[in-house]
XYZ file of C-alpha atoms in Angstrom:
632
model
C 27.531 28.873 -67.821
C 27.801 26.827 -64.604
C 24.033 26.313 -64.582
C 24.063 25.146 -68.216
C 26.962 22.760 -67.570
C 25.269 21.360 -64.467
C 21.968 20.889 -66.346
C 23.693 19.085 -69.219
C 25.642 16.875 -66.813
C 22.490 15.892 -64.860
C 20.612 15.213 -68.097
C 23.519 13.149 -69.408
C 23.703 11.038 -66.249
C 19.930 10.496 -66.407
C 20.256 9.357 -70.019
C 23.039 6.952 -69.042
C 20.782 5.393 -66.438
C 18.219 4.665 -69.156
C 20.462 2.963 -71.705
C 23.080 0.316 -72.463
C 25.325 -0.404 -75.404
C 27.130 -3.518 -76.520
C 26.024 -7.014 -75.543
C 22.825 -6.386 -73.576
C 24.051 -7.793 -70.291
C 27.108 -9.792 -71.318
C 29.341 -11.016 -68.502
C 32.548 -9.287 -69.702
C 33.323 -5.598 -70.203
C 30.769 -3.330 -71.875
C 30.826 -3.961 -75.639
C 32.238 -7.491 -75.606
C 30.415 -10.605 -76.774
C 31.631 -13.844 -75.186
C 30.593 -17.488 -75.415
C 29.327 -17.747 -71.835
C 25.619 -18.593 -71.447
C 23.403 -17.960 -68.439
C 22.406 -21.539 -67.682
C 18.961 -23.075 -67.654
C 16.400 -21.017 -65.729
C 18.743 -18.114 -65.105
C 17.542 -14.586 -65.897
C 19.446 -11.332 -66.319
C 18.005 -7.830 -66.534
C 19.672 -4.454 -66.586
C 20.288 -1.060 -68.028
C 23.222 1.153 -68.850
C 24.416 3.532 -71.504
C 26.904 5.937 -72.960
C 26.802 9.666 -73.511
C 28.991 12.378 -74.958
C 28.910 16.162 -74.480
C 30.945 17.065 -77.574
C 29.053 18.662 -80.543
C 31.064 16.278 -82.782
C 29.030 13.465 -81.241
C 26.156 14.772 -83.385
C 27.640 16.007 -86.675
C 30.966 16.922 -88.282
C 32.149 20.198 -86.840
C 28.914 20.484 -84.859
C 27.260 21.959 -87.974
C 23.914 21.091 -89.529
C 21.493 22.691 -91.980
C 17.843 23.228 -91.143
C 16.021 23.608 -94.482
C 19.180 25.133 -95.955
C 19.873 27.455 -93.010
C 23.290 26.776 -91.432
C 23.263 26.238 -87.682
C 26.197 25.688 -85.335
C 25.983 23.463 -82.250
C 27.829 25.522 -79.642
C 29.266 24.582 -76.243
C 28.112 21.316 -74.696
C 25.647 19.140 -76.602
C 24.590 15.786 -75.157
C 24.253 12.674 -77.330
C 23.232 9.436 -75.571
C 22.596 5.857 -76.714
C 21.525 2.725 -74.926
C 18.726 0.347 -73.936
C 16.853 -1.672 -71.325
C 17.582 -5.373 -71.703
C 16.644 -8.788 -70.406
C 17.656 -12.381 -71.191
C 16.870 -15.913 -70.032
C 18.739 -19.212 -70.302
C 16.602 -21.823 -72.058
C 19.187 -24.588 -71.652
C 22.793 -24.811 -70.537
C 23.840 -23.810 -74.036
C 21.103 -21.461 -75.358
C 20.090 -17.947 -74.253
C 17.478 -15.612 -75.713
C 16.988 -11.936 -74.955
C 15.613 -8.582 -75.984
C 16.742 -4.979 -75.727
C 14.716 -1.809 -76.256
C 16.986 0.965 -77.470
C 16.712 4.455 -75.971
C 18.293 7.527 -77.615
C 18.686 11.214 -76.954
C 20.277 14.131 -78.838
C 20.351 17.584 -77.219
C 20.887 19.457 -80.469
C 18.618 22.383 -81.215
C 15.814 22.240 -78.620
C 14.637 25.657 -77.489
C 14.856 24.853 -73.755
C 16.065 22.113 -71.434
C 12.478 21.024 -70.756
C 11.962 20.665 -74.496
C 15.265 18.803 -74.716
C 14.196 16.342 -71.991
C 11.107 15.592 -74.083
C 13.348 14.454 -76.964
C 14.271 11.139 -75.299
C 12.966 8.629 -77.836
C 12.900 4.884 -78.362
C 14.962 3.170 -81.028
C 14.629 -0.242 -82.667
C 13.835 -3.404 -80.703
C 16.689 -5.921 -80.723
C 15.743 -9.615 -80.328
C 18.679 -12.044 -80.056
C 19.597 -15.643 -79.380
C 23.005 -17.107 -78.513
C 23.970 -20.780 -78.726
C 27.208 -22.109 -77.211
C 28.826 -25.113 -78.899
C 27.983 -28.105 -76.650
C 31.023 -30.163 -77.621
C 33.332 -28.010 -75.463
C 33.301 -28.969 -71.767
C 32.805 -26.399 -69.017
C 36.478 -26.782 -68.080
C 37.722 -26.163 -71.630
C 39.920 -23.097 -72.158
C 38.634 -22.602 -75.720
C 34.938 -22.321 -76.675
C 32.747 -21.199 -79.588
C 29.239 -19.739 -79.920
C 26.911 -18.244 -82.507
C 24.599 -15.273 -82.061
C 21.546 -14.299 -84.143
C 19.974 -10.834 -83.931
C 16.692 -9.462 -85.303
C 16.124 -5.701 -85.248
C 12.475 -4.619 -85.446
C 11.963 -1.044 -86.764
C 9.870 0.487 -83.981
C 12.177 3.473 -83.488
C 10.970 7.061 -83.683
C 11.746 8.869 -86.947
C 12.680 12.526 -87.519
C 14.299 13.034 -84.102
C 18.014 13.541 -83.380
C 21.025 13.691 -85.689
C 23.777 11.013 -85.517
C 22.837 7.522 -86.910
C 23.281 4.949 -84.129
C 24.453 2.136 -86.434
C 26.222 1.973 -89.789
C 23.391 -0.100 -91.329
C 21.020 2.842 -90.808
C 22.793 4.702 -93.641
C 20.579 5.405 -96.670
C 22.998 7.504 -98.683
C 20.533 7.793 -101.581
C 17.537 8.392 -99.321
C 16.685 9.560 -95.836
C 18.796 8.340 -92.908
C 16.980 8.332 -89.573
C 19.188 8.473 -86.462
C 17.161 6.151 -84.239
C 15.833 3.469 -86.598
C 16.839 1.467 -89.643
C 13.282 1.879 -90.930
C 13.168 -1.819 -91.868
C 13.606 -5.295 -90.373
C 17.341 -6.050 -90.132
C 18.979 -9.402 -89.323
C 22.482 -10.233 -88.136
C 24.633 -13.295 -87.446
C 27.894 -13.422 -85.475
C 30.489 -16.048 -84.618
C 32.038 -15.733 -81.151
C 35.110 -17.287 -79.539
C 36.519 -17.138 -76.011
C 39.897 -18.214 -74.654
C 39.430 -18.392 -70.871
C 42.764 -18.856 -69.127
C 41.108 -18.686 -65.697
C 40.328 -22.385 -66.294
C 44.078 -22.992 -65.850
C 44.452 -20.473 -62.987
C 45.635 -17.552 -65.136
C 43.354 -14.510 -64.506
C 42.928 -13.532 -68.184
C 40.173 -13.951 -70.795
C 40.156 -13.043 -74.486
C 36.924 -12.664 -76.438
C 36.438 -12.008 -80.156
C 33.448 -11.820 -82.483
C 32.794 -11.192 -86.148
C 29.471 -11.080 -87.953
C 27.344 -9.665 -90.726
C 24.227 -7.486 -90.596
C 21.931 -7.617 -93.625
C 19.820 -4.570 -94.457
C 17.649 -4.495 -97.569
C 17.449 -0.725 -97.985
C 20.215 0.361 -95.604
C 23.882 -0.641 -95.708
C 25.051 -4.235 -95.364
C 27.576 -4.115 -92.528
C 30.411 -6.201 -91.097
C 30.464 -6.090 -87.273
C 33.483 -7.096 -85.206
C 35.038 -6.780 -81.774
C 37.633 -8.134 -79.374
C 38.590 -7.614 -75.736
C 41.038 -8.640 -73.019
C 39.788 -9.049 -69.423
C 42.066 -9.243 -66.372
C 40.543 -10.478 -63.086
C 42.608 -8.235 -60.824
C 40.558 -9.136 -57.728
C 37.553 -11.315 -56.967
C 35.442 -8.165 -56.914
C 36.952 -6.290 -59.888
C 37.991 -6.977 -63.498
C 39.804 -4.520 -65.751
C 39.358 -4.675 -69.519
C 40.315 -3.117 -72.836
C 37.961 -3.543 -75.814
C 38.025 -2.749 -79.508
C 34.745 -2.855 -81.468
C 33.460 -1.552 -84.767
C 31.099 -1.660 -87.730
C 32.198 -1.508 -91.393
C 29.797 -0.854 -94.282
C 30.581 -3.252 -97.137
C 28.023 -1.672 -99.453
C 28.166 1.696 -101.207
C 24.560 2.859 -101.226
C 25.296 6.553 -101.524
C 28.275 7.118 -99.217
C 31.823 5.971 -100.135
C 33.117 2.753 -98.584
C 35.889 3.755 -96.183
C 37.008 1.639 -93.221
C 38.013 4.753 -91.256
C 34.653 6.458 -91.769
C 32.595 3.878 -89.884
C 32.259 3.325 -86.107
C 35.466 2.120 -84.427
C 35.807 2.383 -80.672
C 38.573 1.649 -78.163
C 37.206 1.220 -74.629
C 39.270 0.768 -71.430
C 37.273 0.225 -68.254
C 36.514 -1.631 -65.030
C 33.814 -4.150 -64.105
C 32.795 -4.580 -60.452
C 31.278 -7.820 -59.142
C 28.913 -6.682 -56.384
C 26.840 -8.639 -53.825
C 23.396 -10.036 -54.715
C 24.588 -11.001 -58.251
C 24.877 -7.362 -59.325
C 27.447 -6.274 -61.921
C 28.522 -2.658 -62.516
C 30.726 -1.817 -65.490
C 32.097 1.479 -66.757
C 34.614 2.833 -69.240
C 35.443 5.503 -71.794
C 34.823 5.096 -75.546
C 37.520 6.668 -77.737
C 36.892 7.071 -81.475
C 39.713 5.333 -83.374
C 38.703 7.271 -86.510
C 40.100 10.509 -85.073
C 43.592 8.962 -84.842
C 43.866 9.196 -88.642
C 44.050 12.998 -88.512
C 45.279 13.201 -84.918
C 42.210 15.225 -83.959
C 42.836 17.808 -86.670
C 39.195 18.742 -87.219
C 39.955 21.089 -90.094
C 41.150 18.079 -92.110
C 38.024 16.191 -91.084
C 35.852 18.955 -92.545
C 37.542 19.060 -95.990
C 35.493 16.187 -97.426
C 32.299 16.840 -95.517
C 30.293 17.026 -98.782
C 31.067 13.340 -99.457
C 29.557 12.381 -96.128
C 26.431 14.536 -96.053
C 23.193 12.781 -95.047
C 19.819 13.902 -93.714
C 16.096 13.441 -93.288
C 12.810 15.343 -93.214
C 11.581 16.189 -89.721
C 8.028 15.986 -88.384
C 7.286 19.541 -89.544
C 8.472 18.880 -93.087
C 11.835 20.670 -92.745
C 14.867 19.066 -94.419
C 17.782 18.396 -92.046
C 21.259 17.793 -93.526
C 24.580 17.336 -91.764
C 27.995 15.672 -92.010
C 28.019 11.988 -91.024
C 29.756 11.333 -87.700
C 30.043 7.562 -87.121
C 30.949 7.824 -83.410
C 31.583 10.508 -80.766
C 35.207 11.562 -80.250
C 34.869 10.345 -76.697
C 31.996 9.123 -74.535
C 31.400 7.746 -71.052
C 29.825 4.294 -71.063
C 28.544 1.837 -68.472
C 25.955 -0.755 -67.490
C 24.301 -2.359 -64.475
C 22.997 -5.953 -64.503
C 21.224 -8.244 -62.050
C 21.173 -12.018 -62.439
C 18.634 -14.225 -60.697
C 16.733 -17.484 -61.153
C 17.112 -21.109 -60.137
C 20.005 -21.497 -57.703
C 23.231 -22.825 -59.172
C 24.358 -26.287 -58.120
C 26.774 -26.115 -55.196
C 30.438 -26.265 -56.104
C 32.239 -29.577 -55.593
C 34.685 -27.720 -53.326
C 31.848 -26.886 -50.908
C 31.879 -28.922 -47.733
C 29.036 -31.489 -47.437
C 26.322 -31.176 -44.785
C 27.384 -27.627 -43.932
C 30.635 -28.688 -42.180
C 33.266 -25.904 -41.980
C 36.284 -26.260 -44.286
C 39.353 -27.770 -42.684
C 42.932 -26.641 -43.114
C 45.164 -29.152 -44.955
C 46.772 -31.539 -42.511
C 48.905 -34.643 -42.623
C 46.912 -37.783 -42.156
C 46.961 -41.249 -43.686
C 45.146 -42.764 -46.631
C 43.214 -45.981 -46.142
C 44.340 -48.243 -48.969
C 41.135 -50.303 -49.027
C 37.715 -49.745 -47.536
C 34.142 -50.355 -48.632
C 32.144 -47.579 -46.950
C 33.078 -45.199 -44.157
C 29.848 -44.092 -42.555
C 31.445 -41.614 -40.128
C 35.117 -41.103 -39.305
C 36.572 -38.641 -36.857
C 40.133 -39.929 -36.562
C 41.802 -43.017 -37.968
C 44.405 -44.273 -35.502
C 45.680 -47.483 -36.989
C 45.829 -48.925 -40.493
C 47.497 -51.960 -41.997
C 48.927 -50.356 -45.145
C 50.112 -46.799 -45.634
C 50.254 -45.763 -49.298
C 51.192 -42.095 -48.899
C 50.562 -39.101 -46.685
C 47.922 -36.667 -47.860
C 44.651 -35.072 -46.766
C 41.655 -37.344 -47.376
C 38.443 -37.603 -45.389
C 35.185 -39.085 -46.700
C 32.154 -38.355 -44.560
C 28.682 -39.948 -44.623
C 29.131 -41.356 -48.132
C 26.709 -43.874 -49.627
C 27.035 -45.322 -53.165
C 24.997 -43.580 -55.906
C 26.060 -45.258 -59.157
C 23.943 -43.096 -61.502
C 24.621 -39.800 -59.622
C 20.928 -38.869 -59.468
C 20.954 -37.909 -55.782
C 19.257 -41.124 -54.597
C 21.552 -43.683 -52.972
C 21.650 -47.186 -54.471
C 19.982 -48.780 -51.451
C 16.807 -46.700 -52.165
C 17.139 -46.350 -55.971
C 14.569 -48.443 -57.898
C 16.038 -47.214 -61.205
C 19.833 -47.349 -60.682
C 20.651 -46.712 -64.367
C 18.918 -43.332 -64.835
C 20.699 -41.294 -67.573
C 22.621 -38.217 -66.424
C 20.761 -34.904 -66.116
C 17.228 -36.354 -65.780
C 15.009 -35.232 -62.888
C 14.005 -38.179 -60.682
C 11.464 -38.793 -57.906
C 12.224 -40.026 -54.382
C 12.608 -43.612 -55.629
C 15.305 -42.620 -58.133
C 13.112 -43.198 -61.184
C 12.477 -40.551 -63.895
C 9.738 -38.193 -62.735
C 6.287 -38.484 -64.364
C 4.445 -35.342 -63.228
C 1.084 -36.079 -64.869
C 1.159 -39.819 -64.179
C 0.487 -40.821 -67.776
C 3.256 -43.421 -67.909
C 5.628 -41.272 -69.984
C 8.552 -39.784 -67.969
C 8.907 -36.003 -68.035
C 12.132 -35.991 -70.090
C 10.252 -37.729 -72.949
C 6.821 -36.167 -72.326
C 5.924 -33.521 -74.940
C 2.664 -32.795 -73.036
C 3.651 -32.892 -69.320
C 0.256 -31.634 -68.049
C -2.081 -34.226 -69.617
C -5.428 -34.608 -67.802
C -5.839 -37.840 -65.751
C -7.206 -40.995 -67.404
C -6.688 -39.732 -70.971
C -5.021 -42.159 -73.329
C -1.625 -40.892 -74.520
C 0.834 -41.855 -77.241
C 4.578 -42.465 -76.898
C 5.229 -38.700 -76.631
C 2.882 -38.301 -73.666
C 0.275 -36.360 -75.655
C -3.426 -37.220 -75.983
C -4.117 -39.856 -78.620
C -4.912 -38.475 -82.081
C -5.497 -41.407 -84.427
C -6.086 -39.365 -87.587
C -3.228 -36.913 -86.841
C -5.404 -33.855 -87.438
C -4.296 -31.996 -84.289
C -7.519 -32.672 -82.353
C -7.331 -35.255 -79.570
C -9.543 -38.314 -79.961
C -11.502 -37.355 -76.827
C -12.673 -34.145 -78.590
C -12.653 -35.353 -82.203
C -16.161 -35.661 -83.688
C -14.693 -36.959 -86.974
C -11.951 -39.416 -85.898
C -11.361 -40.712 -89.446
C -10.465 -37.454 -91.180
C -8.268 -38.030 -94.267
C -4.582 -37.229 -93.923
C -3.590 -33.535 -94.321
C -7.231 -32.389 -94.574
C -7.693 -29.064 -92.703
C -10.095 -29.431 -89.780
C -12.054 -27.207 -87.388
C -11.929 -27.301 -83.581
C -14.176 -30.404 -83.514
C -11.785 -32.366 -85.730
C -14.129 -32.344 -88.740
C -13.020 -31.229 -92.217
C -13.243 -27.467 -92.795
C -16.081 -26.213 -95.006
C -15.357 -22.473 -95.320
C -18.314 -21.638 -97.573
C -20.720 -24.077 -95.844
C -21.842 -25.632 -99.126
C -21.639 -29.217 -97.812
C -18.371 -30.034 -99.598
C -15.254 -29.973 -97.342
C -12.443 -27.638 -98.340
C -10.013 -30.429 -99.230
C -12.475 -31.611 -101.912
C -13.960 -28.191 -102.809
C -12.549 -26.709 -106.017
C -14.325 -23.404 -105.228
C -14.099 -22.982 -101.406
C -15.151 -19.311 -101.597
C -18.682 -19.810 -103.006
C -21.519 -17.623 -101.703
C -24.100 -19.342 -99.502
C -27.214 -20.347 -101.459
C -25.506 -20.485 -104.862
C -26.270 -23.702 -106.745
C -23.097 -25.783 -107.087
C -21.871 -28.833 -108.984
C -20.183 -31.951 -107.585
C -16.840 -30.113 -107.344
C -18.328 -27.350 -105.188
C -18.219 -24.721 -107.959
C -21.192 -22.528 -108.981
C -23.209 -23.913 -111.885
C -23.771 -20.353 -113.129
C -20.288 -19.026 -113.885
C -21.493 -15.444 -113.356
C -21.946 -16.370 -109.686
C -18.385 -17.707 -109.338
C -16.258 -15.184 -107.372
C -13.030 -16.852 -108.505
C -13.927 -16.168 -112.149
C -15.421 -12.742 -111.489
C -12.314 -11.385 -109.726
C -10.223 -11.987 -112.860
C -12.449 -9.562 -114.771
C -11.640 -6.567 -112.521
C -8.690 -4.685 -114.046
C -7.207 -1.197 -113.973
C -5.232 1.063 -116.238
C -1.456 0.693 -115.751
C -0.199 2.450 -112.603
C -3.678 3.892 -111.990
C -6.781 3.382 -109.861
C -9.039 3.898 -112.913
C -11.107 0.824 -113.883
C -10.931 -0.445 -117.460
C -14.229 -0.360 -119.373
C -14.161 -4.148 -119.676
C -14.386 -4.334 -115.861
C -17.851 -2.749 -115.784
C -19.603 -5.910 -117.044
C -17.919 -7.990 -114.341
C -18.869 -5.485 -111.639
C -22.465 -5.463 -112.928
C -22.535 -9.257 -112.457
C -21.343 -8.742 -108.867
C -24.150 -6.193 -108.326
C -26.717 -8.784 -109.491
C -25.142 -11.411 -107.241
C -25.202 -9.184 -104.125
C -28.776 -8.125 -104.894
C -29.905 -11.761 -105.209
C -28.200 -12.802 -101.961
C -28.833 -9.863 -99.657
C -27.427 -11.566 -96.517
C -23.845 -11.496 -97.810
C -21.293 -8.669 -97.633
C -18.140 -8.392 -99.708
C -14.553 -7.357 -98.992
C -12.617 -6.255 -102.084
C -8.849 -6.596 -101.633
C -6.171 -4.944 -103.758
C -2.706 -6.524 -104.144
C 0.449 -5.448 -106.041
C 3.904 -6.787 -106.843
C 7.010 -5.405 -105.104
C 8.155 -3.071 -107.874
C 8.341 0.442 -106.396
C 8.161 1.606 -102.796
C 5.943 -0.105 -100.206
C 4.041 3.101 -99.393
C 3.301 3.743 -103.081
C 2.096 0.168 -103.654
C -0.125 0.161 -100.559
C -1.738 3.448 -101.605
C -2.222 2.106 -105.161
C -3.826 -1.149 -103.964
C -6.103 0.676 -101.516
C -7.185 3.112 -104.246
C -7.977 0.301 -106.687
C -10.054 -1.617 -104.137
C -11.906 1.598 -103.281
C -12.619 2.306 -106.966
C -14.363 -1.067 -107.277
C -16.329 -0.469 -104.064
C -17.373 3.012 -105.247
C -18.730 1.520 -108.488
C -20.844 -1.009 -106.580
C -22.187 1.735 -104.290
C -23.204 3.820 -107.326
C -25.100 0.759 -108.591
C -27.176 0.611 -105.395
C -25.273 -1.768 -103.066
C -25.424 -0.377 -99.460
C -22.071 0.916 -98.241
C -22.299 -1.113 -95.006
C -22.146 -4.329 -97.080
C -18.821 -3.391 -98.661
C -15.271 -2.720 -97.556
C -12.033 -1.991 -99.427
C -8.605 -3.150 -98.195
C -5.236 -2.539 -99.867
C -2.386 -4.885 -98.947
C 0.229 -3.640 -101.439
C 3.001 -6.255 -101.849
C 2.551 -7.805 -98.395
C 0.653 -10.957 -99.451
C 2.260 -12.359 -102.624
C 1.000 -15.642 -104.090
C 3.945 -16.070 -106.486
C 7.656 -15.246 -106.735
C 8.205 -11.525 -107.350
C 11.601 -12.309 -108.909
C 9.953 -13.472 -112.154
C 7.743 -11.575 -114.620
C 5.000 -14.231 -114.428
C 5.119 -14.190 -110.648
C 4.744 -10.415 -110.489
C 1.778 -10.591 -112.883
C 0.021 -13.074 -110.569
C 0.647 -10.862 -107.564
C -1.069 -7.874 -109.240
C -4.630 -8.983 -108.502
C -8.011 -8.357 -106.879
C -9.518 -10.759 -104.330
C -13.265 -11.011 -103.526
C -13.876 -12.228 -99.964
C -17.496 -12.721 -98.803
C -18.410 -12.294 -95.131
C -21.621 -12.615 -93.118
C -23.148 -11.117 -90.001
C -22.791 -14.428 -88.131
C -19.064 -14.733 -88.897
C -16.911 -14.787 -85.744
């Protein structure tokens, strides 16, 4: 028993070192979101996590069914959640970041080595936070907005407990580590920072919405109080949760979704390191005061599951959060050095203790003063010493006697003469230069970019067709695109997909309509919901056979497309099968297989709105795309 406990504890600590929950490196607590941003050029990276050793961290009562066979999770069972994260400050007010989720459930592995192999990745979280710029840095109150994009790269069919409420597919399969779809979220954040008025308290709050197409739309929320007990330590208490606002198979119940109360401590270490830790308590269990028999009465209402990698059906009672869990994170901040505080002594002089001295009522410039012995007028007694000060009216770091541009706007980088820096020497200062690395002696426009008279995206120095009509698509030389190389540019070509060598009219369309791919593709049709070609399609395919036989240097890609009615997997298989049916017909008619390929895109490339009947009809189509050996 001691060996098992020690093994679980070591494995749990290892999992905690590989994960982090909450705000991916936020500066307060563990789960809190605040309005503070990193600052331009600042970077933060870190890791952390939480883990529980209670079977209820996995399923209600620690019970699950493996293909109908009841199994009980006995003794200590580890469940861990977290991520690796990183973020960078783009400006003073905007941060972006990413977090790769890591998960682990020690549920029914045959051995501890097998269990260690069950550490799996979850979804990738991309986020951006913008702080409202109209609040000054000294303001007690501030606002921010946060956007999150979850990419479904998580491993399926591993583990038990869903990591987020929006993973719930009550009418389908619920995977613990992934939503199985792209999910987006938006949150509003507010901070009341009383440390700005010398009170060591901060309050943060956030509320937002996570949209899931197939999963559960979810309201996310949280709040926390932080007390700066010492310069090196902050205590905090947090409350955070997720609430499903959509019944997609499980009842809507505020108490049955994740709600966590977290007390903890955050340590401010040397070298810009932050270490935070706490304990997550499930608020849900307060409803029954930890009476687990009552929790099990309605377990049938909350049963979910999935099919594992071997095809076995797993079912279990939904547990939104562990009863209790240890949680923590470690972050490291680095980047461009912060500007020295105004309280820092200039020129490295040591700070002086406050002392009684006199204030000079009027003076122009004091170059160096050690002691003032006599003055004409004494206004009041207070500490005031100004050392080595020279006027700098625009506060750009260059004194007025050397500043050739004394009215430089605030925040602009200047050169040694006090004028806005122009790194590439093109005459456009860096703060206005959209192309700050322009090659020497190249004419530029007002944005600092190479001149492009016809606005086609190709600089005049490289543009072989400098008079291209407006909005005409061009190639890398600046000349109008001619995709089918028939001598008529695409912006004038009514049939830009014509085979090479086909005789065309003035509009770029084949004179012989049986050689027009745009007309031919409309004649390829299938029986409803099937990959079987209609008999009327044979004549069209025979025309394509004649065309490919006449022009033996061309190959053909046949693409299948569907509308969005039905599941994505079904539609992709249907479109691939239809494209293959057409290819198989052409092969039977003597076209070499190496000149053909079939591709099914399902509903991924619509050309019309799938919300209307006409739009869906247009999306159910076949495309004929020619390609050649000399194509790049």
